[in-house]
PDB file of C-alpha atoms in Angstrom:
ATOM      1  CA  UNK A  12      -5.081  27.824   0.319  1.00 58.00           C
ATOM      2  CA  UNK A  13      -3.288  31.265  -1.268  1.00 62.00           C
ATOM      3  CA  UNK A  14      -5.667  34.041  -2.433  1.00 60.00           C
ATOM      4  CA  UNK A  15      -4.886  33.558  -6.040  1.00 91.00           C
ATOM      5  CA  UNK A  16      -6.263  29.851  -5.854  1.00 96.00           C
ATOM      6  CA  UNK A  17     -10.135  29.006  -6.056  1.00 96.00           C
ATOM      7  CA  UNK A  18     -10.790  25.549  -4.883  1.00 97.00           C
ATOM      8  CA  UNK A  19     -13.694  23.389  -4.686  1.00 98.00           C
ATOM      9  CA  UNK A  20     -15.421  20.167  -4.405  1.00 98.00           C
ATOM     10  CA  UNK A  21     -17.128  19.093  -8.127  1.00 98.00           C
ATOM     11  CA  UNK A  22     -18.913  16.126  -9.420  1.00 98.00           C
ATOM     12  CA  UNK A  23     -19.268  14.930 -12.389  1.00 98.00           C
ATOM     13  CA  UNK A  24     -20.538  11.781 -14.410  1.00 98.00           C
ATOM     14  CA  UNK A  25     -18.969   8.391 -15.847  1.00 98.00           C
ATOM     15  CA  UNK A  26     -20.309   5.273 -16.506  1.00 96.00           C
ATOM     16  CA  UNK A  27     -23.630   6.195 -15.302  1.00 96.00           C
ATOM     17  CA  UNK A  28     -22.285   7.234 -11.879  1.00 97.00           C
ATOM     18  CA  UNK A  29     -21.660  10.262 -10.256  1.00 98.00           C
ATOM     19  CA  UNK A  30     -17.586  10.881  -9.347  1.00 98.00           C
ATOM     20  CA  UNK A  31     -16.114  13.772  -7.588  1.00 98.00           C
ATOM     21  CA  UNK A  32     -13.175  15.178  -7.918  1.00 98.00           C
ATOM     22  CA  UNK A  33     -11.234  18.278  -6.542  1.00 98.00           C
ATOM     23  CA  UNK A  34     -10.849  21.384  -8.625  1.00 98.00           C
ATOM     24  CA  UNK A  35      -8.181  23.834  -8.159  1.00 98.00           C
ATOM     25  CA  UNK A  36      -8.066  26.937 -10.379  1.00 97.00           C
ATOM     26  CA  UNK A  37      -6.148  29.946 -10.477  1.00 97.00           C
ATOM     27  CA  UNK A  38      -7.776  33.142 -10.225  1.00 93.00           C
ATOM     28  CA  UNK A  39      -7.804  35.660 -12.752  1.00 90.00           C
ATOM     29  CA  UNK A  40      -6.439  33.323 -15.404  1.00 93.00           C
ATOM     30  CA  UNK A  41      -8.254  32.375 -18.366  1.00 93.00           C
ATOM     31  CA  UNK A  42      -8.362  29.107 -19.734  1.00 96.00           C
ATOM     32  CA  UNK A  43      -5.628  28.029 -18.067  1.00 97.00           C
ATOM     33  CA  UNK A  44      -4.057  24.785 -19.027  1.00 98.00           C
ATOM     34  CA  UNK A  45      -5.739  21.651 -17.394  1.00 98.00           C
ATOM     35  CA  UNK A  46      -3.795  18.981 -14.958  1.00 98.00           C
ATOM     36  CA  UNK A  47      -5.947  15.650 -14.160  1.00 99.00           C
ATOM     37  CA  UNK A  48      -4.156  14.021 -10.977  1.00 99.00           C
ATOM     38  CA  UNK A  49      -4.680  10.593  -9.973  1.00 99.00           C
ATOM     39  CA  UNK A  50      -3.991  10.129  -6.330  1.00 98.00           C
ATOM     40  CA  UNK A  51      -2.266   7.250  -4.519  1.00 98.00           C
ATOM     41  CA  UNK A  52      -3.894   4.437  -2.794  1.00 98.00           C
ATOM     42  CA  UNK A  53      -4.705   6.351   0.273  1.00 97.00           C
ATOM     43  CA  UNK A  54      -7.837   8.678  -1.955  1.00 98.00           C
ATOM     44  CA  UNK A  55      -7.720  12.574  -2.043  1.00 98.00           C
ATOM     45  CA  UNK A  56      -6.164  13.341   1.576  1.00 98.00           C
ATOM     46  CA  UNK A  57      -5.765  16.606   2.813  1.00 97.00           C
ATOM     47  CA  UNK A  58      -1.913  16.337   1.429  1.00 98.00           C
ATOM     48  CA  UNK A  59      -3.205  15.793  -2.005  1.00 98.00           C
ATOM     49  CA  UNK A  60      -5.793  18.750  -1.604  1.00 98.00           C
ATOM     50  CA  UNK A  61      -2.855  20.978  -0.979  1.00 98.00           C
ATOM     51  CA  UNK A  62      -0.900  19.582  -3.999  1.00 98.00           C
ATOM     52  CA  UNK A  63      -3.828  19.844  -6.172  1.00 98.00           C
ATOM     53  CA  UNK A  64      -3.561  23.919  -4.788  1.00 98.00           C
ATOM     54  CA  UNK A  65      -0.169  24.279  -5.299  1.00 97.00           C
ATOM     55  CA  UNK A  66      -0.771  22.932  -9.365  1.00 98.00           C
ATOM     56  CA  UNK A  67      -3.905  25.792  -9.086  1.00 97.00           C
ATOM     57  CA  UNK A  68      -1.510  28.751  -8.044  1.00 97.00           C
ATOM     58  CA  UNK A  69       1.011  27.451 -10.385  1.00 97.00           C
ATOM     59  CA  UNK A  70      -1.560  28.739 -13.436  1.00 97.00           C
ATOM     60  CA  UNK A  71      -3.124  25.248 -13.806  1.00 98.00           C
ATOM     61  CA  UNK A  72      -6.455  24.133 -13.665  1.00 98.00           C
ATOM     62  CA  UNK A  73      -6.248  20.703 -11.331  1.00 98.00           C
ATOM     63  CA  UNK A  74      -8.667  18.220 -10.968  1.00 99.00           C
ATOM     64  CA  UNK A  75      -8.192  15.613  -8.681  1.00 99.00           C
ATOM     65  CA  UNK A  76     -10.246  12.503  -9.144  1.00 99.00           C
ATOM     66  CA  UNK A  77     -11.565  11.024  -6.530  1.00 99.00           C
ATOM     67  CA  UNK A  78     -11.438   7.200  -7.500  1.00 98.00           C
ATOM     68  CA  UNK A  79     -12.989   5.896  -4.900  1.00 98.00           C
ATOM     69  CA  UNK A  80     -16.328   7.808  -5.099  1.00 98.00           C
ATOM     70  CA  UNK A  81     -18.396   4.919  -5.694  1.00 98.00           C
ATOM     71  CA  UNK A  82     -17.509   3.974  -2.179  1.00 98.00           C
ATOM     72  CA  UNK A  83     -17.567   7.037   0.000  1.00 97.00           C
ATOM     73  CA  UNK A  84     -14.362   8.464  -0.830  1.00 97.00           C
ATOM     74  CA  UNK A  85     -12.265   6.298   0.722  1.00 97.00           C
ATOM     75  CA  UNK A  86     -10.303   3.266  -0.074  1.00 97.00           C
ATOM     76  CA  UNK A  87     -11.815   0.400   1.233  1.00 97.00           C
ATOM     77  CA  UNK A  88     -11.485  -0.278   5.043  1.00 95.00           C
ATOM     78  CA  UNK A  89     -12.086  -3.873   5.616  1.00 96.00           C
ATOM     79  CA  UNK A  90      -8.429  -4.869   6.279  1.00 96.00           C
ATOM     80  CA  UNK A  91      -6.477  -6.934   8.419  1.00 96.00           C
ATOM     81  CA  UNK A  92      -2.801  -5.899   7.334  1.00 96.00           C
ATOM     82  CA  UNK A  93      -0.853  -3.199   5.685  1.00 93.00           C
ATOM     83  CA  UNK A  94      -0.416  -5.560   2.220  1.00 95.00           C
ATOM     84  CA  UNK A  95      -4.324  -6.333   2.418  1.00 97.00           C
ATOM     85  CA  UNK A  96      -4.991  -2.712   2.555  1.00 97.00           C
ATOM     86  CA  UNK A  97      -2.709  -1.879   0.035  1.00 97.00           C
ATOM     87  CA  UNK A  98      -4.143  -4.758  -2.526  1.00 97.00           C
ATOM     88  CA  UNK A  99      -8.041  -3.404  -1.884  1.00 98.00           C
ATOM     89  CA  UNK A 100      -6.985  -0.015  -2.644  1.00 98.00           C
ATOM     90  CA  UNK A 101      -5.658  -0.717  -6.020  1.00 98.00           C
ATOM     91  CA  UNK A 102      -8.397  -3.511  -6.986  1.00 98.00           C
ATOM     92  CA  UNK A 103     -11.130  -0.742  -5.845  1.00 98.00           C
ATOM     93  CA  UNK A 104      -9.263   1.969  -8.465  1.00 98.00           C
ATOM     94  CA  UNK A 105      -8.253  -0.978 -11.330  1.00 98.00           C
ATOM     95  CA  UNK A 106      -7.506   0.456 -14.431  1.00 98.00           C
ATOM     96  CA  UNK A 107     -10.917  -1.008 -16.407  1.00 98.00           C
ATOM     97  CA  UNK A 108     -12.472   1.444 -13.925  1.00 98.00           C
ATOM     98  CA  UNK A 109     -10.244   3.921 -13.175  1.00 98.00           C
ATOM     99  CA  UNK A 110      -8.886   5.030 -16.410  1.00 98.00           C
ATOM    100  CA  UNK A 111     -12.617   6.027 -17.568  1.00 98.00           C
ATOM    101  CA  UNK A 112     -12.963   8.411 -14.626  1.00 98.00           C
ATOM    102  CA  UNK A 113     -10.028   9.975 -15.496  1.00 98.00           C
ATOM    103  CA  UNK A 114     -10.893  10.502 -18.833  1.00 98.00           C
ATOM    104  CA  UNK A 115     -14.367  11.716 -17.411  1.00 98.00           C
ATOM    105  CA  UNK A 116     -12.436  13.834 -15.453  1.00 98.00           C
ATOM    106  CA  UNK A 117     -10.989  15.627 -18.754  1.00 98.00           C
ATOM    107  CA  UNK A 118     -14.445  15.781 -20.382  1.00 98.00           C
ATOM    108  CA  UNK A 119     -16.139  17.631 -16.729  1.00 98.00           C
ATOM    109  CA  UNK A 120     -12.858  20.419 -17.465  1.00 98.00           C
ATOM    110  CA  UNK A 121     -14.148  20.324 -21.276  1.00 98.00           C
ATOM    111  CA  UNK A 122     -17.287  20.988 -20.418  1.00 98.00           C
ATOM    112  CA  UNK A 123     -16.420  23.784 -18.270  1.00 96.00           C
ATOM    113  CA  UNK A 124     -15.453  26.171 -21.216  1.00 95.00           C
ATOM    114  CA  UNK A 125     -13.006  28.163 -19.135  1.00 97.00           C
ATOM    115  CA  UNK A 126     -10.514  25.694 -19.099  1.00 98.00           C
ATOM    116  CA  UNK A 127      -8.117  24.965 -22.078  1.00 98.00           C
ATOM    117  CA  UNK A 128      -8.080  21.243 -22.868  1.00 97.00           C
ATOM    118  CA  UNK A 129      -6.556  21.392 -25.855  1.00 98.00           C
ATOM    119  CA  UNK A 130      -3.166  21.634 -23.539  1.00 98.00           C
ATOM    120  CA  UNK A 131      -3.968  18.830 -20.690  1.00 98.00           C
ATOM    121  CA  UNK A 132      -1.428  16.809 -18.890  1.00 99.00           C
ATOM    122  CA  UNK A 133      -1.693  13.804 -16.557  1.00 99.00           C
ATOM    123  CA  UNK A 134       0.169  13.758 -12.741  1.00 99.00           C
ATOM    124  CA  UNK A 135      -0.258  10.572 -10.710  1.00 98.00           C
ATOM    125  CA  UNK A 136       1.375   9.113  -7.689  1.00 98.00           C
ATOM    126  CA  UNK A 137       2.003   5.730  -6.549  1.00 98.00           C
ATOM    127  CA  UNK A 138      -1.693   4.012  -7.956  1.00 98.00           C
ATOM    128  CA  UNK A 139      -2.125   7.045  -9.641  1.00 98.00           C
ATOM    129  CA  UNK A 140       1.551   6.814 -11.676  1.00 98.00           C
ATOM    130  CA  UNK A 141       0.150   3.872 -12.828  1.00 98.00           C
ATOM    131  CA  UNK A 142      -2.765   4.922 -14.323  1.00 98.00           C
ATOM    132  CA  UNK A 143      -1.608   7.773 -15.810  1.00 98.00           C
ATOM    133  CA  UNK A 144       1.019   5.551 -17.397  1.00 98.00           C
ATOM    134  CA  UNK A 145      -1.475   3.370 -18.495  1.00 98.00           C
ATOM    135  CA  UNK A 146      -4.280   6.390 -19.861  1.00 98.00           C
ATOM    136  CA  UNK A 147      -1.048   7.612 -21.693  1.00 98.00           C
ATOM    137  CA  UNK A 148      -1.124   4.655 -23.926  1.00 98.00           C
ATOM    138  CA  UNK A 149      -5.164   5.059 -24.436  1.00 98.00           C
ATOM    139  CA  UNK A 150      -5.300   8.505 -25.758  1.00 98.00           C
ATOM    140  CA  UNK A 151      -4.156  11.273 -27.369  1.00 98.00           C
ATOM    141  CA  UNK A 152      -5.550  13.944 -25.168  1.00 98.00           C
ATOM    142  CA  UNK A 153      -3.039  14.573 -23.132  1.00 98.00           C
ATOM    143  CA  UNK A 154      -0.124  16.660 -24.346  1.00 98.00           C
ATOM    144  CA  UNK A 155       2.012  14.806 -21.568  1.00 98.00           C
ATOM    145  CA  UNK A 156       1.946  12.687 -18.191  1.00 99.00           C
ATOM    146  CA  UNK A 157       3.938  12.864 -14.904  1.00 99.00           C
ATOM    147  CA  UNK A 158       4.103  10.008 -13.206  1.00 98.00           C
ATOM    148  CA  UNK A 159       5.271   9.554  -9.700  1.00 98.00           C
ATOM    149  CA  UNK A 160       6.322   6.501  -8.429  1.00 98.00           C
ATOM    150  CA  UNK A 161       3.801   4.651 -10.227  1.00 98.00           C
ATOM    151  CA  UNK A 162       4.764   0.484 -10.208  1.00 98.00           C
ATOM    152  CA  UNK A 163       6.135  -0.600 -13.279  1.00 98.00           C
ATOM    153  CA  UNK A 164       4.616  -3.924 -12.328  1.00 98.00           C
ATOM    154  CA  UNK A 165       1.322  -5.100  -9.443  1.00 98.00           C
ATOM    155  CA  UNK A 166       2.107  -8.020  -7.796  1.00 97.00           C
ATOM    156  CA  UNK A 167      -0.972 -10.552  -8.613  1.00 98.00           C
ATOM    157  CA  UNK A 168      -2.391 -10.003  -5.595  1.00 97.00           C
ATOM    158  CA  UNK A 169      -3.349  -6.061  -6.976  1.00 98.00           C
ATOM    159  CA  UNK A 170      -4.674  -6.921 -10.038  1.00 97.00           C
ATOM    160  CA  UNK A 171      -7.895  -7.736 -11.181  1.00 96.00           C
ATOM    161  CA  UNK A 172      -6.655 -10.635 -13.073  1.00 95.00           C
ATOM    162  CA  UNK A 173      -5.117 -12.034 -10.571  1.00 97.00           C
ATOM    163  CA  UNK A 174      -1.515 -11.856 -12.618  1.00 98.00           C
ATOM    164  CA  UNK A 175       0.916  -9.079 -12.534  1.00 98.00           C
ATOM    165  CA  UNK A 176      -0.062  -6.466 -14.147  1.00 97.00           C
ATOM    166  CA  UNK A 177       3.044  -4.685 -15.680  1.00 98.00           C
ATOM    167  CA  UNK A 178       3.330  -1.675 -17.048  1.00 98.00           C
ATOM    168  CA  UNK A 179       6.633  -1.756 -18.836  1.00 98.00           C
ATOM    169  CA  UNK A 180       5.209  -4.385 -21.616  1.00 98.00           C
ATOM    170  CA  UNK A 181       2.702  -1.343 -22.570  1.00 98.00           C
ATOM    171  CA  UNK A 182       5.276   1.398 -22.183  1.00 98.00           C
ATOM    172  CA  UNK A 183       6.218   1.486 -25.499  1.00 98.00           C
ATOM    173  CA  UNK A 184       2.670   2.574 -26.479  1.00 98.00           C
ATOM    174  CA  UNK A 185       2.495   5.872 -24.616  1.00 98.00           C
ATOM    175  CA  UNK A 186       1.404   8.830 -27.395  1.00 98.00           C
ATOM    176  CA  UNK A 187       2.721  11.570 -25.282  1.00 98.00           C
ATOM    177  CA  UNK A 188       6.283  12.989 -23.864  1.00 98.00           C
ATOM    178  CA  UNK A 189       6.661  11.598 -19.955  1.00 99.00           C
ATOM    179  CA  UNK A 190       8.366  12.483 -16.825  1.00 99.00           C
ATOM    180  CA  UNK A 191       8.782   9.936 -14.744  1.00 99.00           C
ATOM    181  CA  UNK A 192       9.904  10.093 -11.185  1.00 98.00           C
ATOM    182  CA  UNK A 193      11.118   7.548  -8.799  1.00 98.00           C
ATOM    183  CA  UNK A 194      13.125   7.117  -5.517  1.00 98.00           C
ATOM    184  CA  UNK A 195      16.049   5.523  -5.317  1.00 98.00           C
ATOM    185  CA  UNK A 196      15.692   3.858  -1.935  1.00 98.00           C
ATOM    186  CA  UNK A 197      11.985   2.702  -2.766  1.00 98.00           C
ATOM    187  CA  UNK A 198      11.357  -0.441  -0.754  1.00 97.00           C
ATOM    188  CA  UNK A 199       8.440  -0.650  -3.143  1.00 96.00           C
ATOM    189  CA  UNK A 200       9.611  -0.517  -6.571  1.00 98.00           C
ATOM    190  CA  UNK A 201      13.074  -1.881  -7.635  1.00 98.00           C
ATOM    191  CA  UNK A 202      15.350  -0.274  -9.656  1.00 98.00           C
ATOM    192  CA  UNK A 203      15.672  -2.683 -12.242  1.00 98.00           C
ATOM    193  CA  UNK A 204      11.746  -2.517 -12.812  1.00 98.00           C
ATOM    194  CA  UNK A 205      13.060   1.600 -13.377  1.00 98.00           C
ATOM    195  CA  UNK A 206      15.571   0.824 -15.596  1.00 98.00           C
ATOM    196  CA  UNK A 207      13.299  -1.682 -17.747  1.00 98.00           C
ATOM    197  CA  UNK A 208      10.229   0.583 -17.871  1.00 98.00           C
ATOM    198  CA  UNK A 209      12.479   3.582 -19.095  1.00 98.00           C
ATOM    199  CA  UNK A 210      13.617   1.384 -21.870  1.00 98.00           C
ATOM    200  CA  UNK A 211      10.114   0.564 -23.012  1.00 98.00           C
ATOM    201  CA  UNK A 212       9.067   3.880 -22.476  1.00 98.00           C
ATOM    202  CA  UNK A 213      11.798   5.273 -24.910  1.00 98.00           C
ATOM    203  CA  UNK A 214      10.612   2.460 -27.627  1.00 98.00           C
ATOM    204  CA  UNK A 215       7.616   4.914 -28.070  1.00 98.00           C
ATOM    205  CA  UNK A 216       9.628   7.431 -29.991  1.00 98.00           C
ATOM    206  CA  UNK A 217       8.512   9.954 -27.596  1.00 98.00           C
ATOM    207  CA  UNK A 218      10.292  12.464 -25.109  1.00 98.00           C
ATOM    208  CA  UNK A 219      10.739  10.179 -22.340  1.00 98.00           C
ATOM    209  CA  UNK A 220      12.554  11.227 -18.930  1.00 98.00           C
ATOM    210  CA  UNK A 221      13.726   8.745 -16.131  1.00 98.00           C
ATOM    211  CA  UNK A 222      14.278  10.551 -12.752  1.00 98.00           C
ATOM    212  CA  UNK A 223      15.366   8.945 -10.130  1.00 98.00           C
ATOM    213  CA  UNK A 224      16.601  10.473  -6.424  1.00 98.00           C
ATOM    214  CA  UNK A 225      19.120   8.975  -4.360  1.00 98.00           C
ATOM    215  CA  UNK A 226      18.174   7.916  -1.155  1.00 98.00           C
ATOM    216  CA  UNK A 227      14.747   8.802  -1.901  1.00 98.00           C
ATOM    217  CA  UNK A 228      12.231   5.989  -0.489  1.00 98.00           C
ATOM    218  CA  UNK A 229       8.482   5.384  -2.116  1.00 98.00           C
ATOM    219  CA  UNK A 230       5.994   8.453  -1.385  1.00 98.00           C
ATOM    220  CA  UNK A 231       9.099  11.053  -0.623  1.00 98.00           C
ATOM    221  CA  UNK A 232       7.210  14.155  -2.212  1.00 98.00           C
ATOM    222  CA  UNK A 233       4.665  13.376   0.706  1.00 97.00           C
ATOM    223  CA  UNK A 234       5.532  15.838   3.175  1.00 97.00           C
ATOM    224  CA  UNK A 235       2.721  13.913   5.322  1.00 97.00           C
ATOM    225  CA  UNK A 236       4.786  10.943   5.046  1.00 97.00           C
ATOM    226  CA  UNK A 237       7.742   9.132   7.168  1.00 97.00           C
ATOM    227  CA  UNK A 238       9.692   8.745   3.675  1.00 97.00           C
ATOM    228  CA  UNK A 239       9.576  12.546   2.616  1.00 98.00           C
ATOM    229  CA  UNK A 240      12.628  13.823   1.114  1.00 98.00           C
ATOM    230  CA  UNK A 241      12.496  17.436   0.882  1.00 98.00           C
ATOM    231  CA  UNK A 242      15.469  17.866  -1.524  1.00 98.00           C
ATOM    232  CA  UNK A 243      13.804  15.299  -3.840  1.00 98.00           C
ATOM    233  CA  UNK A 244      10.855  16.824  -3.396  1.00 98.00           C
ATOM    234  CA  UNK A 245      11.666  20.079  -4.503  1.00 98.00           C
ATOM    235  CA  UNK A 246      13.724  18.841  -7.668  1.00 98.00           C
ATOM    236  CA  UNK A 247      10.743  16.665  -8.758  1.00 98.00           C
ATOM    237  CA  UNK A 248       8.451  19.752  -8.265  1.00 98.00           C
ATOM    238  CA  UNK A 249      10.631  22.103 -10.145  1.00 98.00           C
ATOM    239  CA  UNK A 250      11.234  19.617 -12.851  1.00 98.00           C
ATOM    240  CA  UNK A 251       7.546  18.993 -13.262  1.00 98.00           C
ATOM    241  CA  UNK A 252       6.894  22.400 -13.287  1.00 98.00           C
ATOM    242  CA  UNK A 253       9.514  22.860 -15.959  1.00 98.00           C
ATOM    243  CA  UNK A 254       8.099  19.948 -17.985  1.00 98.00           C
ATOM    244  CA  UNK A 255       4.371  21.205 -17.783  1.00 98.00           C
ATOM    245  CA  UNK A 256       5.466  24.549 -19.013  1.00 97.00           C
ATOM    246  CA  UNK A 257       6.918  22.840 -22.048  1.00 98.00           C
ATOM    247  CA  UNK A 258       4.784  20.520 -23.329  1.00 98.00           C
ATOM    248  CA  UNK A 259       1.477  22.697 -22.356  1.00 97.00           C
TER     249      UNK A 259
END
C-alpha cells in the first residue's frame, strides 16, 4: 500500500445482512469521488485489494464489495471442475442478489459524509463487468461504469434461470456513459458477442466506448494471472483513468 492510501476492511448492511467490502481512500483528499468495484468470480483476492489501492491513490474513494460475504468471503468451494467452479461463483453473486449489494455499497460511501456520491462510477471485471453493466441500466447514480470483460451473455448453466442470461438485449437501457474493455484473444467471450453488445450499448443514446486489445486473452489486466498483458493493461488503466476523470 503507498503512504497516501488509507485502506481498510468495512461492513455494511443490505437486505438484512451484513456485507463487507474493501475501502480504499486517499489521504488528505476531501470528498473524493467514489468508485464501487465488483470483483470477478474468484471474490476480493489480494490482486483486487491492490487494484482497489491503486483507484485510492488515484484520488478515488474505492469500495470493493465483497459478494460473497454471506458465505465467508469466498466463492463457493464444493467443485469438481474448472466450469463447475466457474458456474457456482456466478449463481452465488446473481444479479437479483448482487446488484443490491452494490447499490448498498453506494449508500455505506453515502453514509460516510466524506465521500462525494454525487460523482460515483462503477468498475467490474469478468462477473463483476456484468453487473455493473447490468446496475447501469437500474439507476441513475452512477455518473458512469467501466466494465472489464464482463460476458455479454452466461451460458444457462450460470444463470439463475437456468437460460442465458444476456446482457446485450438490456444494453440499450444503460443511463450512464460506459467504457467497456475486452481482449481480443478471450477464449471466454467472442468477439461477435463484443461487437453486438457495443451496438446495443450505443442504442442508449449515451457515450458508449468499445475497447478491445489485440492478443489480449480474458483476465489480462490480472497481473496474478497466466493471461496478463501488460501493454493492455496499462492502456485500459490509463483509459479508465482518463474516462473517470471525465465523467466524475
Amino acid at each position: 500500500m503507498t503512504p497516501d492510501v488509507r485502506a481498510e476492511w468495512v461492513t455494511f448492511p443490505s437486505a438484512g445482512e451484513e456485507i463487507r467490502g474493501y475501502l480504499a481512500r486517499p489521504a488528505g483528499v476531501e470528498r473524493p469521488p467514489a468508485v464501487v468495484m465488483a470483483h470477478e468470480n474468484l471474490g476480493v483476492t489480494a490482486h483486487r485489494q491492490a487494484v482497489t489501492e491503486l483507484f485510492g491513490a488515484a484520488g478515488f474513494a474505492c469500495l470493493t464489495v465483497d459478494l460473497y460475504s454471506r458465505i465467508g468471503g469466498r466463492p463457493p468451494q464444493d467443485y469438481t471442475t474448472a466450469d463447475e467452479r466457474r458456474a457456482k461463483a456466478f449463481l452465488a453473486a446473481r444479479d437479483e442478489q448482487a446488484v443490491p449489494d452494490l447499490d448498498a455499497g453506494l449508500d455505506y460511501l453515502a453514509g460516510r459524509g466524506d465521500v462525494d456520491i454525487t460523482r460515483a462510477a462503477a468498475v467490474g471485471f469478468c462477473l463483476g463487468g456484468g453487473l455493473v453493466l447490468a446496475w447501469a441500466t437500474m439507476t441513475d447514480r452512477l455518473s458512469c461504469a467501466v466494465p472489464l470483460y464482463g460476458l455479454p451473455e452466461l451460458p444457462p448453466s450460470y444463470s439463475p434461470t437456468g437460460a442465458t442470461r444476456s446482457r446485450i438485449e438490456i444494453a440499450d437501457q444503460v443511463r450512464c456513459p460506459v467504457q467497456a474493455h475486452f481482449g481480443g484473444a478471450d477464449e471466454v467471450i467472442p468477439l461477435e458477442q463484443v461487437a453486438r453488445l457495443e451496438e446495443a450499448l450505443k442504442l442508449s443514446g449515451e457515450h458508449v466506448e468499445v475497447h478491445v486489445y489485440e492478443g489480449a486473452g480474458h483476465a489480462y489486466h490480472d497481473d496474478t494471472h497466466p493471461n496478463h498483458h501488460p501493454e493492455a493493461a496499462r492502456q485500459t488503466w490509463d483509459r479508465t483513468m482518463a474516462f473517470l476523470k471525465a465523467h466524475l
